[in-house]
């Protein structure tokens, strides 16, 4: 059994950004020499998410608007008594989830035709990390 | 370490369907000869989900109604500028998530008494796939 | 490849509780003798969740309020025709998800600075279980 780990760093220009990281995960798996197994792609922060869906600009704008409806920015979250103002970012992270497992088959990400891996930043403009860990043979 | 992979195919009669696939996952694990590990059950599409919950008809109707409230069909998603009309199916998929990991112990799915694995189709009437990949010993 | 499994038992005093189980998962991993791999933390019930987020009291109250807004207690869920009254707990469980995978690196949980593992009980005051299964080397 092999296990390989790397970290991706992000420092987004915008407060919120959706970044397609499929190529970076694919490149990591290719260098890992693992031909069959799982790769975990997991945000190491509590105000960011990782999800799999479509790389279509209109849809991404729909997702952002939808997340704002279901987990809106509000000044009055209790969490803000700590001095933070990012309560909504925690809820958005819970909603899309902070991680995915992508299967590896024949040395490649075994994704469907339209599946892309996204890093969703909900409280950016600072250095943040995603862990990539592949396990397999 | 062993790794075994199979694909389940679906072509639902209805636009939306909730299909209990627990027996198919259990059968796959039984044939995999893996007695301890994980099995990933992951939709390979961006308009379908995989989740674990109860096989109770009333609850499934509740889940469907609830998803429609939180991620409603609407004609005016930006995604529809591509010619698609399934923006809501993408959001529903994000909400329930597209995959689960089920633990394998003593050669069986190590699920709680009421836990069942569901494939949730949100944009059906076409051929779609789920990947099953078991990793373990 | 090594694989180790344990079960955590809960019997909450309140109907709903959020319990930080990070130390218990860390202790399990430490005893597992696995230095690199994955640990699955998965509720074995359909009315409880497991998620990773912040151990901040105000935020936890925000999360509870938010879940009640998005998946409210209602007397009239169809599921209640079975005699149950916990339809909302099923939906809350779907929303936060019932499981996480935590990466293990150098024998420790490879979590970000503020990431903590929570067991979220939505229908407590009875004995319930979480499975911990670590896979790695």
PDB file of C-alpha atoms in Angstrom, chain A residues 1 36-38 51-54 56 58-59 61-63 65-66 69-70 95-97 99-101 103-105 110-115 135-137, chain B residues 1-3 5 7 38-40 42-46 70-71 74 76-80 82 87 90-91 93-95 97-99 101 131 133-135:
ATOM      1  CA  UNK A   1       0.000   0.000   0.000  1.00  0.00           C
ATOM      2  CA  UNK A  36      -5.740   2.360  -7.969  1.00  0.00           C
ATOM      3  CA  UNK A  37      -7.209   3.826  -4.805  1.00  0.00           C
ATOM      4  CA  UNK A  38      -8.722   6.968  -3.335  1.00  0.00           C
ATOM      5  CA  UNK A  51     -17.085  19.839  -3.940  1.00  0.00           C
ATOM      6  CA  UNK A  52     -17.501  18.079  -7.280  1.00  0.00           C
ATOM      7  CA  UNK A  53     -19.740  19.603  -9.918  1.00  0.00           C
ATOM      8  CA  UNK A  54     -19.800  21.291 -13.327  1.00  0.00           C
ATOM      9  CA  UNK A  56     -19.953  26.076 -16.139  1.00  0.00           C
ATOM     10  CA  UNK A  58     -23.533  30.326 -15.163  1.00  0.00           C
ATOM     11  CA  UNK A  59     -23.959  27.394 -12.804  1.00  0.00           C
ATOM     12  CA  UNK A  61     -22.975  32.014 -10.281  1.00  0.00           C
ATOM     13  CA  UNK A  62     -26.195  30.104  -9.510  1.00  0.00           C
ATOM     14  CA  UNK A  63     -24.420  28.139  -6.770  1.00  0.00           C
ATOM     15  CA  UNK A  65     -26.436  33.007  -5.222  1.00  0.00           C
ATOM     16  CA  UNK A  66     -28.093  29.889  -3.817  1.00  0.00           C
ATOM     17  CA  UNK A  69     -29.906  32.554   0.074  1.00  0.00           C
ATOM     18  CA  UNK A  70     -29.554  29.464   2.280  1.00  0.00           C
ATOM     19  CA  UNK A  95     -23.599  23.123   3.211  1.00  0.00           C
ATOM     20  CA  UNK A  96     -21.238  22.208   0.366  1.00  0.00           C
ATOM     21  CA  UNK A  97     -19.029  20.108   2.674  1.00  0.00           C
ATOM     22  CA  UNK A  99     -14.041  17.442   1.338  1.00  0.00           C
ATOM     23  CA  UNK A 100     -14.471  14.830  -1.350  1.00  0.00           C
ATOM     24  CA  UNK A 101     -12.987  11.427  -2.074  1.00  0.00           C
ATOM     25  CA  UNK A 103     -11.553   7.344  -6.952  1.00  0.00           C
ATOM     26  CA  UNK A 104      -8.304   6.581  -8.822  1.00  0.00           C
ATOM     27  CA  UNK A 105      -8.437   3.941 -11.571  1.00  0.00           C
ATOM     28  CA  UNK A 110     -12.131   8.199 -12.205  1.00  0.00           C
ATOM     29  CA  UNK A 111     -14.603  11.053 -12.633  1.00  0.00           C
ATOM     30  CA  UNK A 112     -17.661  11.296 -14.852  1.00  0.00           C
ATOM     31  CA  UNK A 113     -17.492  13.368 -18.013  1.00  0.00           C
ATOM     32  CA  UNK A 114     -18.659  16.618 -16.414  1.00  0.00           C
ATOM     33  CA  UNK A 115     -17.328  16.156 -12.894  1.00  0.00           C
ATOM     34  CA  UNK A 135      -4.029   5.924  -0.674  1.00  0.00           C
ATOM     35  CA  UNK A 136      -3.831   2.826  -2.832  1.00  0.00           C
ATOM     36  CA  UNK A 137      -1.566   0.547  -4.774  1.00  0.00           C
TER      37      UNK A 137
ATOM     38  CA  UNK B   1      -4.102  -4.394   0.001  1.00  0.00           C
ATOM     39  CA  UNK B   2      -6.889  -5.184  -2.418  1.00  0.00           C
ATOM     40  CA  UNK B   3      -8.857  -2.819  -4.596  1.00  0.00           C
ATOM     41  CA  UNK B   5     -14.062  -1.516  -8.875  1.00  0.00           C
ATOM     42  CA  UNK B   7     -19.979   0.488 -12.095  1.00  0.00           C
ATOM     43  CA  UNK B  38     -13.969   1.114   2.821  1.00  0.00           C
ATOM     44  CA  UNK B  39     -16.325   1.076  -0.128  1.00  0.00           C
ATOM     45  CA  UNK B  40     -16.863   4.336  -1.983  1.00  0.00           C
ATOM     46  CA  UNK B  42     -20.127   7.807  -5.824  1.00  0.00           C
ATOM     47  CA  UNK B  43     -22.403   9.197  -8.529  1.00  0.00           C
ATOM     48  CA  UNK B  44     -20.435   9.990 -11.711  1.00  0.00           C
ATOM     49  CA  UNK B  45     -22.875  12.763 -12.627  1.00  0.00           C
ATOM     50  CA  UNK B  46     -23.492  16.277 -11.419  1.00  0.00           C
ATOM     51  CA  UNK B  70     -34.410  24.372  -0.682  1.00  0.00           C
ATOM     52  CA  UNK B  71     -33.316  23.947  -4.306  1.00  0.00           C
ATOM     53  CA  UNK B  74     -36.830  27.544 -11.601  1.00  0.00           C
ATOM     54  CA  UNK B  76     -34.339  31.414 -14.670  1.00  0.00           C
ATOM     55  CA  UNK B  77     -31.101  29.782 -13.444  1.00  0.00           C
ATOM     56  CA  UNK B  78     -28.129  31.292 -15.274  1.00  0.00           C
ATOM     57  CA  UNK B  79     -27.073  27.738 -16.128  1.00  0.00           C
ATOM     58  CA  UNK B  80     -30.076  27.505 -18.437  1.00  0.00           C
ATOM     59  CA  UNK B  82     -26.493  26.792 -21.994  1.00  0.00           C
ATOM     60  CA  UNK B  87     -30.115  23.904 -12.634  1.00  0.00           C
ATOM     61  CA  UNK B  90     -27.193  20.437  -9.686  1.00  0.00           C
ATOM     62  CA  UNK B  91     -28.150  22.213  -6.460  1.00  0.00           C
ATOM     63  CA  UNK B  93     -26.975  17.056  -5.845  1.00  0.00           C
ATOM     64  CA  UNK B  94     -24.757  19.468  -3.898  1.00  0.00           C
ATOM     65  CA  UNK B  95     -27.208  19.416  -1.000  1.00  0.00           C
ATOM     66  CA  UNK B  97     -23.833  15.150  -1.724  1.00  0.00           C
ATOM     67  CA  UNK B  98     -22.793  12.838  -4.541  1.00  0.00           C
ATOM     68  CA  UNK B  99     -21.001  10.138  -2.560  1.00  0.00           C
ATOM     69  CA  UNK B 101     -17.969   5.926   2.130  1.00  0.00           C
ATOM     70  CA  UNK B 131     -18.820   3.913  -9.254  1.00  0.00           C
ATOM     71  CA  UNK B 133     -14.668   1.033  -5.354  1.00  0.00           C
ATOM     72  CA  UNK B 134     -13.669  -1.076  -2.384  1.00  0.00           C
ATOM     73  CA  UNK B 135     -10.249  -0.735  -0.764  1.00  0.00           C
TER      74      UNK B 135
END
